[in-house]
């Protein structure tokens, strides 16, 4: 699948401290230890109701991770999927009387436009579930051969499931206890009551063809991929059986990332799929969870059509820490618009305080588990001094503009 065009990425003089990020599995902030090419997989959209500010916040957080790694001299092999075959897509298409393929195509295009406007660095591999069916079929066959997977005893719909006990370390990613797993499994797309399963939380690997649903041929019967094996296969085919970062919102901690990891670990025999499991907090609106059922989604495309500067959307979402659940509101947007104005005024000043210190502080804060609120505050301080006529560096305004562009993705010279 085609991704989207890359924004320009200035390179900055010097370098900052190594990036440390919170790892959900180890429950602590720990250093990343990437090679020359850092490897990152971030779960992509299900294309039927994108791009709301929750999606945007998640992709912006990983965009800053990408930018910090590049600033530290790494190349980044970034992979993202698109869940372009799944029940929510069919349900929405049915409700709206459109073909699910057309709905997906339209929403993916809108997502690309939103990511382009937000100046998000594109993934190197942008892969739809439909494109990855042969990879999934191979993986499911191997899991069946090894006994990690089984076919339910149902001649009409011989679905394939993965055994939750196939790996000795299942549960290490989320750290959830059994009761929490059961609850979240049922809430987040699982099917605990499916007759024929060995364990209620065994995860669907391959859904046998149903009338009216799309299907692909496979040696174990026609059907379509389960959700977790989609991400597992797309990731390990491109990044190998172990890589640096598996990312997504906190709603993906369980079952999605636990099973994506377990599927791959069962295939490879490796102990650990991703070296870091990184999860973003959930964005709500005016004190309520942003959700389709409440109908309170704020879409990036709608804000853009109202003339909101995408740089202000970035600053509004980066004003909170990526791991905290937080609210979007008119006040958050207003503050971001004003901040953008102040920064733009500062970088168009004739002289300003030297840039070295503020750039070092931005780098230090971002390297510390992506502390964007502190990074923004450091720039606020520099911009305020500039506004008061403090500082005599003629090169500082352009140097700070380049740093804000490279590290935070905001183009102050636009
Ligand atoms: N296609 C799957 C992942 S394989 C999926 O979860 N799609 S999604 O469209 O529902 O979400 C896309 C990404 O946005 C996921 O990483 C999800 O965790 C994140 N996300 C969804 N809602 C929010 C929210 N309210 N706040 C922050 N992130 C969110
Ligand atoms: Zn995923």
CSV table of C-alpha atoms and ligand atoms in Angstrom, one decimal:
chain,number,residue,atom,x,y,z
A,1,UNK,CA,0.0,0.0,0.0
A,2,UNK,CA,1.3,3.5,-0.8
A,3,UNK,CA,2.0,5.5,2.3
A,4,UNK,CA,2.2,9.3,2.1
A,5,UNK,CA,4.8,11.9,1.2
A,6,UNK,CA,7.6,12.7,3.7
A,7,UNK,CA,7.9,16.2,5.1
A,8,UNK,CA,11.3,17.7,4.9
A,9,UNK,CA,13.5,16.8,7.9
A,10,UNK,CA,16.3,19.2,8.9
A,11,UNK,CA,19.4,17.7,10.4
A,12,UNK,CA,20.6,19.5,13.5
A,13,UNK,CA,24.2,20.1,14.7
A,14,UNK,CA,25.3,18.0,17.7
A,15,UNK,CA,23.3,15.2,19.3
A,16,UNK,CA,21.3,14.6,22.4
A,17,UNK,CA,21.1,11.8,25.1
A,18,UNK,CA,19.9,8.3,24.1
A,19,UNK,CA,16.2,7.8,24.1
A,20,UNK,CA,14.6,6.1,27.2
A,21,UNK,CA,10.9,5.0,27.0
A,22,UNK,CA,8.5,3.3,29.3
A,23,UNK,CA,8.1,-0.4,28.5
A,24,UNK,CA,4.7,-1.9,29.4
A,25,UNK,CA,6.1,-5.3,29.8
A,26,UNK,CA,9.0,-4.4,32.2
A,27,UNK,CA,6.9,-1.6,33.8
A,28,UNK,CA,9.7,0.9,33.8
A,29,UNK,CA,11.4,3.5,31.7
A,30,UNK,CA,14.4,1.9,30.1
A,31,UNK,CA,16.9,2.8,27.4
A,32,UNK,CA,16.3,1.7,23.8
A,33,UNK,CA,19.3,0.0,22.4
A,34,UNK,CA,18.7,0.1,18.7
A,35,UNK,CA,21.4,-0.7,16.1
A,36,UNK,CA,22.2,1.7,13.2
A,37,UNK,CA,18.7,0.9,11.9
A,38,UNK,CA,16.0,1.2,14.7
A,39,UNK,CA,13.0,-1.0,14.0
A,40,UNK,CA,9.4,0.1,14.9
A,41,UNK,CA,6.0,-1.3,14.3
A,42,UNK,CA,2.9,0.8,15.1
A,43,UNK,CA,-0.6,-0.6,14.8
A,44,UNK,CA,-2.5,1.3,12.1
A,45,UNK,CA,-6.1,2.3,11.6
A,46,UNK,CA,-9.2,0.2,10.9
A,47,UNK,CA,-10.4,2.4,8.0
A,48,UNK,CA,-13.9,3.3,8.8
A,49,UNK,CA,-13.9,6.3,11.2
A,50,UNK,CA,-10.5,7.9,10.9
A,51,UNK,CA,-8.7,10.1,11.7
A,52,UNK,CA,-10.0,11.3,15.1
A,53,UNK,CA,-7.8,13.1,17.6
A,54,UNK,CA,-7.1,9.9,19.5
A,55,UNK,CA,-5.6,8.3,16.4
A,56,UNK,CA,-3.7,11.4,15.7
A,57,UNK,CA,-2.3,11.6,19.2
A,58,UNK,CA,-1.0,8.1,19.0
A,59,UNK,CA,0.6,8.5,15.6
A,60,UNK,CA,2.1,11.9,16.7
A,61,UNK,CA,3.7,10.3,19.8
A,62,UNK,CA,5.4,7.6,17.6
A,63,UNK,CA,6.3,10.3,15.1
A,64,UNK,CA,8.3,12.1,17.8
A,65,UNK,CA,9.9,8.8,18.7
A,66,UNK,CA,10.9,8.4,15.0
A,67,UNK,CA,12.3,12.0,15.0
A,68,UNK,CA,14.3,11.6,18.2
A,69,UNK,CA,15.8,8.4,16.9
A,70,UNK,CA,16.7,10.0,13.6
A,71,UNK,CA,18.2,13.0,15.4
A,72,UNK,CA,20.4,10.5,17.2
A,73,UNK,CA,21.8,9.3,13.9
A,74,UNK,CA,19.7,6.1,13.5
A,75,UNK,CA,17.9,5.2,10.4
A,76,UNK,CA,14.3,4.0,11.3
A,77,UNK,CA,12.6,1.1,9.6
A,78,UNK,CA,9.0,2.0,10.5
A,79,UNK,CA,6.2,-0.4,9.6
A,80,UNK,CA,2.5,0.2,10.0
A,81,UNK,CA,-0.5,-1.9,9.0
A,82,UNK,CA,-4.1,-1.1,7.9
A,83,UNK,CA,-6.8,-3.4,9.2
A,84,UNK,CA,-8.7,-3.3,5.9
A,85,UNK,CA,-10.7,-6.5,6.5
A,86,UNK,CA,-12.6,-6.6,9.8
A,87,UNK,CA,-16.1,-6.7,11.2
A,88,UNK,CA,-16.3,-3.0,12.2
A,89,UNK,CA,-15.6,-2.1,8.5
A,90,UNK,CA,-18.4,-4.4,7.3
A,91,UNK,CA,-20.9,-3.1,9.9
A,92,UNK,CA,-20.2,0.5,9.0
A,93,UNK,CA,-20.5,-0.2,5.3
A,94,UNK,CA,-23.8,-2.0,5.8
A,95,UNK,CA,-25.1,0.8,7.9
A,96,UNK,CA,-24.2,3.4,5.3
A,97,UNK,CA,-25.2,1.3,2.3
A,98,UNK,CA,-21.7,1.4,0.7
A,99,UNK,CA,-19.2,-1.3,-0.3
A,100,UNK,CA,-16.8,-2.0,2.5
A,101,UNK,CA,-13.9,-1.9,0.0
A,102,UNK,CA,-14.9,1.6,-1.1
A,103,UNK,CA,-15.3,2.7,2.5
A,104,UNK,CA,-11.8,1.5,3.3
A,105,UNK,CA,-10.3,3.1,0.2
A,106,UNK,CA,-11.9,6.4,1.0
A,107,UNK,CA,-10.9,6.4,4.7
A,108,UNK,CA,-7.3,5.3,4.0
A,109,UNK,CA,-7.0,8.2,1.5
A,110,UNK,CA,-8.4,10.6,4.2
A,111,UNK,CA,-5.9,9.2,6.7
A,112,UNK,CA,-3.0,9.8,4.3
A,113,UNK,CA,-4.1,13.4,3.8
A,114,UNK,CA,-4.4,13.9,7.5
A,115,UNK,CA,-0.9,12.4,8.2
A,116,UNK,CA,0.5,14.6,5.4
A,117,UNK,CA,-1.0,17.7,6.8
A,118,UNK,CA,0.2,16.8,10.3
A,119,UNK,CA,3.7,16.3,8.9
A,120,UNK,CA,4.0,12.8,10.2
A,121,UNK,CA,7.0,10.9,8.8
A,122,UNK,CA,5.6,8.1,6.7
A,123,UNK,CA,6.3,4.4,7.5
A,124,UNK,CA,8.7,2.7,5.1
A,125,UNK,CA,6.2,-0.2,4.8
A,126,UNK,CA,2.5,0.6,4.9
A,127,UNK,CA,0.7,-2.8,4.6
A,128,UNK,CA,-2.9,-3.7,4.4
A,129,UNK,CA,-4.2,-6.9,5.9
A,130,UNK,CA,-5.5,-8.0,2.5
A,131,UNK,CA,-2.0,-7.7,1.0
A,132,UNK,CA,-0.6,-9.8,3.9
A,133,UNK,CA,-2.9,-12.8,3.5
A,134,UNK,CA,-0.2,-15.1,2.1
A,135,UNK,CA,2.1,-14.2,5.0
A,136,UNK,CA,-0.8,-15.0,7.5
A,137,UNK,CA,-1.6,-18.3,5.8
A,138,UNK,CA,2.0,-19.4,6.1
A,139,UNK,CA,2.1,-18.5,9.8
A,140,UNK,CA,-1.2,-20.2,10.6
A,141,UNK,CA,-0.1,-23.4,8.8
A,142,UNK,CA,3.2,-23.4,10.8
A,143,UNK,CA,1.3,-22.9,14.1
A,144,UNK,CA,-1.1,-25.7,13.2
A,145,UNK,CA,1.8,-28.0,12.4
A,146,UNK,CA,3.5,-27.3,15.7
A,147,UNK,CA,0.4,-27.8,17.7
A,148,UNK,CA,0.2,-24.2,18.9
A,149,UNK,CA,-3.0,-23.8,16.9
A,150,UNK,CA,-6.1,-26.0,16.4
A,151,UNK,CA,-9.2,-26.1,14.2
A,152,UNK,CA,-12.5,-26.1,16.1
A,153,UNK,CA,-14.7,-29.1,15.7
A,154,UNK,CA,-17.3,-27.4,13.5
A,155,UNK,CA,-17.6,-28.7,9.9
A,156,UNK,CA,-19.6,-25.7,8.8
A,157,UNK,CA,-17.2,-23.0,10.1
A,158,UNK,CA,-13.8,-24.6,10.9
A,159,UNK,CA,-12.2,-21.6,12.5
A,160,UNK,CA,-8.5,-21.8,13.6
A,161,UNK,CA,-7.5,-20.8,17.1
A,162,UNK,CA,-4.3,-20.1,18.9
A,163,UNK,CA,-3.7,-21.8,22.3
A,164,UNK,CA,-3.2,-19.2,25.0
A,165,UNK,CA,-0.8,-21.7,26.7
A,166,UNK,CA,1.3,-22.2,23.5
A,167,UNK,CA,4.2,-20.1,24.9
A,168,UNK,CA,5.5,-20.4,28.5
A,169,UNK,CA,5.5,-16.6,29.0
A,170,UNK,CA,2.0,-15.7,27.9
A,171,UNK,CA,0.9,-12.6,29.9
A,172,UNK,CA,4.4,-11.1,30.2
A,173,UNK,CA,3.5,-8.2,27.9
A,174,UNK,CA,0.4,-6.9,29.6
A,175,UNK,CA,1.1,-8.2,33.1
A,176,UNK,CA,-2.6,-8.6,33.5
A,177,UNK,CA,-4.1,-11.3,35.8
A,178,UNK,CA,-6.5,-13.9,34.4
A,179,UNK,CA,-9.7,-12.1,35.4
A,180,UNK,CA,-8.5,-8.9,33.7
A,181,UNK,CA,-7.6,-10.8,30.6
A,182,UNK,CA,-11.0,-12.5,30.4
A,183,UNK,CA,-12.8,-9.1,30.9
A,184,UNK,CA,-10.7,-7.3,28.2
A,185,UNK,CA,-10.8,-10.2,25.8
A,186,UNK,CA,-14.6,-10.1,25.8
A,187,UNK,CA,-14.7,-6.3,25.5
A,188,UNK,CA,-12.1,-5.9,22.8
A,189,UNK,CA,-13.2,-8.1,19.9
A,190,UNK,CA,-12.7,-11.6,21.5
A,191,UNK,CA,-15.2,-14.5,21.4
A,192,UNK,CA,-15.0,-16.3,24.8
A,193,UNK,CA,-18.3,-18.1,24.2
A,194,UNK,CA,-17.4,-19.7,20.8
A,195,UNK,CA,-18.2,-23.4,21.2
A,196,UNK,CA,-15.3,-25.7,20.6
A,197,UNK,CA,-12.5,-23.5,22.0
A,198,UNK,CA,-10.2,-25.2,24.4
A,199,UNK,CA,-9.8,-22.0,26.5
A,200,UNK,CA,-12.3,-19.1,26.4
A,201,UNK,CA,-9.4,-16.7,25.8
A,202,UNK,CA,-7.8,-18.6,22.9
A,203,UNK,CA,-7.5,-16.2,20.0
A,204,UNK,CA,-8.9,-16.4,16.5
A,205,UNK,CA,-6.1,-16.9,13.9
A,206,UNK,CA,-8.2,-17.7,10.8
A,207,UNK,CA,-12.0,-17.1,10.5
A,208,UNK,CA,-13.5,-19.7,8.2
A,209,UNK,CA,-15.5,-18.2,5.3
A,210,UNK,CA,-19.1,-17.1,6.1
A,211,UNK,CA,-21.8,-16.3,3.6
A,212,UNK,CA,-21.4,-12.7,2.5
A,213,UNK,CA,-17.9,-12.2,3.9
A,214,UNK,CA,-14.7,-12.0,1.9
A,215,UNK,CA,-12.4,-15.0,2.0
A,216,UNK,CA,-9.1,-16.2,0.7
A,217,UNK,CA,-8.0,-19.8,-0.1
A,218,UNK,CA,-5.8,-21.6,2.4
A,219,UNK,CA,-4.8,-25.3,2.9
A,220,UNK,CA,-6.9,-25.3,6.1
A,221,UNK,CA,-9.9,-23.9,4.4
A,222,UNK,CA,-11.0,-20.6,2.9
A,223,UNK,CA,-11.4,-17.7,5.3
A,224,UNK,CA,-9.8,-14.5,6.4
A,225,UNK,CA,-7.1,-13.5,8.9
A,226,UNK,CA,-7.7,-13.0,12.6
A,227,UNK,CA,-6.7,-9.6,14.0
A,228,UNK,CA,-3.6,-10.4,16.0
A,229,UNK,CA,-1.9,-12.6,13.5
A,230,UNK,CA,-2.3,-9.8,10.9
A,231,UNK,CA,0.0,-7.5,12.9
A,232,UNK,CA,2.3,-10.3,14.0
A,233,UNK,CA,2.9,-11.5,10.4
A,234,UNK,CA,3.3,-8.0,8.9
A,235,UNK,CA,5.8,-7.1,11.6
A,236,UNK,CA,8.0,-10.2,11.6
A,237,UNK,CA,8.1,-10.5,7.8
A,238,UNK,CA,9.6,-7.1,7.6
A,239,UNK,CA,11.4,-6.5,10.8
A,240,UNK,CA,12.4,-10.0,11.9
A,241,UNK,CA,11.3,-12.0,14.9
A,242,UNK,CA,12.6,-9.5,17.3
A,243,UNK,CA,12.6,-5.7,16.9
A,244,UNK,CA,12.9,-2.5,18.9
A,245,UNK,CA,9.4,-1.0,19.4
A,246,UNK,CA,5.8,-2.4,19.2
A,247,UNK,CA,3.5,0.6,19.5
A,248,UNK,CA,-0.1,1.6,19.8
A,249,UNK,CA,-2.8,3.0,22.1
A,250,UNK,CA,-3.2,1.5,25.6
A,251,UNK,CA,-6.4,-0.2,24.4
A,252,UNK,CA,-4.1,-2.6,22.4
A,253,UNK,CA,-2.1,-3.8,25.4
A,254,UNK,CA,-4.4,-6.8,25.8
A,255,UNK,CA,-5.4,-8.9,23.9
A,256,UNK,CA,-3.9,-7.5,20.7
A,257,UNK,CA,-0.3,-7.0,21.6
A,258,UNK,CA,-0.1,-10.0,24.0
A,259,UNK,CA,-1.3,-12.3,21.2
A,260,UNK,CA,0.7,-10.6,18.4
A,261,UNK,CA,3.8,-11.3,20.5
A,262,UNK,CA,2.8,-14.8,21.5
A,263,UNK,CA,2.0,-15.8,17.9
A,264,UNK,CA,5.5,-14.7,16.7
A,265,UNK,CA,7.3,-16.2,19.8
A,266,UNK,CA,5.6,-19.5,19.2
A,267,UNK,CA,6.7,-19.4,15.5
A,268,UNK,CA,10.3,-18.4,16.2
A,269,UNK,CA,11.0,-19.9,19.6
A,270,UNK,CA,12.4,-16.5,20.6
A,271,UNK,CA,11.6,-15.3,24.1
A,272,UNK,CA,10.5,-11.8,23.2
A,273,UNK,CA,8.8,-10.2,20.1
A,274,UNK,CA,9.5,-6.5,20.8
A,275,UNK,CA,12.2,-5.2,23.1
A,276,UNK,CA,9.9,-2.3,24.0
A,277,UNK,CA,6.1,-2.3,24.2
A,278,UNK,CA,5.1,1.3,24.1
A,279,UNK,CA,1.5,2.5,24.7
A,280,UNK,CA,-0.1,5.9,24.4
A,281,UNK,CA,-2.9,7.2,26.7
A,282,UNK,CA,-6.5,7.7,25.4
A,283,UNK,CA,-7.7,11.0,24.3
A,284,UNK,CA,-11.2,12.1,25.3
A,285,UNK,CA,-13.3,15.2,24.7
A,286,UNK,CA,-14.6,17.7,27.3
A,287,UNK,CA,-14.4,15.1,30.1
A,288,UNK,CA,-15.9,12.2,28.2
A,289,UNK,CA,-14.2,9.3,26.4
A,290,UNK,CA,-14.0,10.0,22.7
A,291,UNK,CA,-16.1,7.2,21.2
A,292,UNK,CA,-18.2,6.3,18.2
A,293,UNK,CA,-21.2,5.4,20.4
A,294,UNK,CA,-21.2,8.8,22.1
A,295,UNK,CA,-20.7,10.5,18.7
A,296,UNK,CA,-18.2,12.9,20.1
A,297,UNK,CA,-15.3,12.2,17.8
A,298,UNK,CA,-13.2,15.2,16.7
A,299,UNK,CA,-11.7,14.5,13.3
A,300,UNK,CA,-8.5,16.0,12.0
A,301,UNK,CA,-10.1,16.5,8.6
A,302,UNK,CA,-13.0,18.5,10.1
A,303,UNK,CA,-10.6,20.8,12.1
A,304,UNK,CA,-8.5,21.3,8.9
A,305,UNK,CA,-11.6,22.2,6.9
A,306,UNK,CA,-12.4,24.8,9.7
A,307,UNK,CA,-9.1,26.4,9.0
A,308,UNK,CA,-7.2,25.1,12.1
A,309,UNK,CA,-3.5,25.0,11.5
A,310,UNK,CA,-2.2,21.4,11.7
A,311,UNK,CA,0.7,22.7,13.6
A,312,UNK,CA,-1.7,23.8,16.4
A,313,UNK,CA,-3.2,20.3,16.4
A,314,UNK,CA,0.3,18.9,16.9
A,315,UNK,CA,1.0,21.3,19.7
A,316,UNK,CA,-2.4,20.7,21.4
A,317,UNK,CA,-1.8,17.0,21.4
A,318,UNK,CA,1.9,17.2,22.4
A,319,UNK,CA,1.1,19.6,25.3
A,320,UNK,CA,0.1,16.5,27.4
A,321,UNK,CA,2.4,13.5,28.1
A,322,UNK,CA,1.8,10.7,25.6
A,323,UNK,CA,1.2,8.1,28.3
A,324,UNK,CA,-1.5,10.0,30.2
A,325,UNK,CA,-5.2,9.7,29.3
A,326,UNK,CA,-6.2,13.3,28.5
A,327,UNK,CA,-8.9,15.5,27.3
A,328,UNK,CA,-9.2,17.6,24.1
A,329,UNK,CA,-11.2,20.8,24.4
A,330,UNK,CA,-11.6,24.1,22.8
A,331,UNK,CA,-9.3,25.5,25.5
A,332,UNK,CA,-6.6,23.0,24.6
A,333,UNK,CA,-6.8,24.1,21.0
A,334,UNK,CA,-6.9,27.8,21.8
A,335,UNK,CA,-3.8,27.5,24.0
A,336,UNK,CA,-2.0,25.6,21.2
A,337,UNK,CA,-3.0,28.3,18.6
A,338,UNK,CA,-1.6,31.0,20.9
A,339,UNK,CA,1.6,29.1,21.6
A,340,UNK,CA,2.1,28.6,17.8
A,341,UNK,CA,1.7,32.4,17.3
A,342,UNK,CA,4.2,33.2,20.0
A,343,UNK,CA,6.8,30.7,18.6
A,344,UNK,CA,6.3,32.0,15.1
A,345,UNK,CA,6.8,35.6,16.3
A,346,UNK,CA,10.0,34.5,18.1
A,347,UNK,CA,11.6,32.8,15.1
A,348,UNK,CA,10.9,35.8,13.0
A,349,UNK,CA,12.8,38.1,15.4
A,350,UNK,CA,16.1,39.7,14.4
A,351,UNK,CA,17.9,38.4,17.4
A,352,UNK,CA,17.2,36.0,20.3
A,353,UNK,CA,19.0,34.2,23.1
A,354,UNK,CA,21.6,31.6,21.9
A,355,UNK,CA,19.9,28.4,20.6
A,356,UNK,CA,22.4,25.9,22.1
A,357,UNK,CA,20.8,25.7,25.5
A,358,UNK,CA,17.2,25.5,24.5
A,359,UNK,CA,18.0,22.8,21.8
A,360,UNK,CA,19.9,20.8,24.4
A,361,UNK,CA,16.9,21.1,26.8
A,362,UNK,CA,14.4,20.0,24.1
A,363,UNK,CA,16.6,16.9,23.4
A,364,UNK,CA,17.0,16.0,27.0
A,365,UNK,CA,13.3,16.2,27.8
A,366,UNK,CA,12.3,14.2,24.7
A,367,UNK,CA,14.9,11.6,25.5
A,368,UNK,CA,13.3,11.2,28.9
A,369,UNK,CA,10.3,9.1,28.0
A,370,UNK,CA,9.2,11.7,25.5
A,371,UNK,CA,8.5,14.5,27.9
A,372,UNK,CA,6.9,16.8,25.4
A,373,UNK,CA,5.2,19.1,28.0
A,374,UNK,CA,8.7,20.0,29.3
A,375,UNK,CA,10.1,20.4,25.8
A,376,UNK,CA,7.3,22.8,25.0
A,377,UNK,CA,7.9,24.7,28.2
A,378,UNK,CA,11.6,25.1,27.3
A,379,UNK,CA,10.7,26.6,24.0
A,380,UNK,CA,8.1,28.8,25.7
A,381,UNK,CA,10.8,30.2,27.9
A,382,UNK,CA,13.1,30.9,25.0
A,383,UNK,CA,10.3,32.6,23.0
A,384,UNK,CA,9.3,34.7,26.0
A,385,UNK,CA,12.8,36.0,26.4
A,386,UNK,CA,13.0,36.7,22.7
A,387,UNK,CA,9.8,38.6,22.9
A,388,UNK,CA,11.3,40.7,25.7
A,389,UNK,CA,14.2,41.6,23.4
A,390,UNK,CA,16.7,39.5,25.4
A,391,UNK,CA,19.6,37.9,23.5
A,392,UNK,CA,21.8,39.0,20.7
A,393,UNK,CA,22.2,35.9,18.5
A,394,UNK,CA,21.1,36.6,14.9
A,395,UNK,CA,21.3,32.9,14.0
A,396,UNK,CA,19.2,31.6,17.0
A,397,UNK,CA,15.8,32.1,15.5
A,398,UNK,CA,16.5,30.0,12.4
A,399,UNK,CA,18.3,27.4,14.6
A,400,UNK,CA,15.4,27.0,17.0
A,401,UNK,CA,12.9,26.9,14.1
A,402,UNK,CA,15.0,24.0,12.6
A,403,UNK,CA,15.0,22.1,15.9
A,404,UNK,CA,11.2,22.6,16.4
A,405,UNK,CA,10.7,21.3,12.9
A,406,UNK,CA,13.1,18.3,13.2
A,407,UNK,CA,12.1,17.2,16.7
A,408,UNK,CA,8.5,18.2,17.1
A,409,UNK,CA,7.4,18.3,13.4
A,410,UNK,CA,6.1,21.8,13.6
A,411,UNK,CA,7.0,24.1,10.7
A,412,UNK,CA,7.2,27.6,12.3
A,413,UNK,CA,8.3,29.2,9.0
A,414,UNK,CA,5.2,28.2,7.1
B,1,LIG,N1,-6.4,-1.5,13.4
B,1,LIG,C1,-6.3,-1.6,14.8
B,1,LIG,C2,-4.9,-1.8,15.3
B,1,LIG,S1,-4.1,-3.2,14.4
B,1,LIG,C3,-6.9,-0.4,15.5
B,1,LIG,O1,-6.9,-0.4,16.7
B,1,LIG,N2,-7.4,0.5,14.8
B,1,LIG,S2,-8.1,1.9,15.3
B,1,LIG,O2,-8.4,2.6,14.1
B,1,LIG,O3,-9.1,1.5,16.2
B,1,LIG,O4,-7.0,2.6,16.1
B,1,LIG,C4,-5.8,3.1,15.5
B,1,LIG,C5,-4.8,3.5,16.6
B,1,LIG,O5,-5.3,4.6,17.3
B,1,LIG,C6,-4.5,2.4,17.6
B,1,LIG,O6,-3.1,2.4,18.0
B,1,LIG,C7,-5.4,2.7,18.8
B,1,LIG,O7,-4.8,2.3,20.0
B,1,LIG,C8,-5.3,4.3,18.7
B,1,LIG,N3,-6.5,4.9,19.3
B,1,LIG,C9,-7.8,4.6,19.1
B,1,LIG,N4,-8.6,5.5,19.9
B,1,LIG,C10,-7.7,6.3,20.6
B,1,LIG,C11,-7.9,7.3,21.5
B,1,LIG,N5,-9.1,7.7,21.9
B,1,LIG,N6,-6.8,7.9,22.0
B,1,LIG,C12,-5.6,7.5,21.7
B,1,LIG,N7,-5.3,6.6,20.8
B,1,LIG,C13,-6.4,5.9,20.2
B,2,LIG,ZN1,-2.3,-4.1,15.3
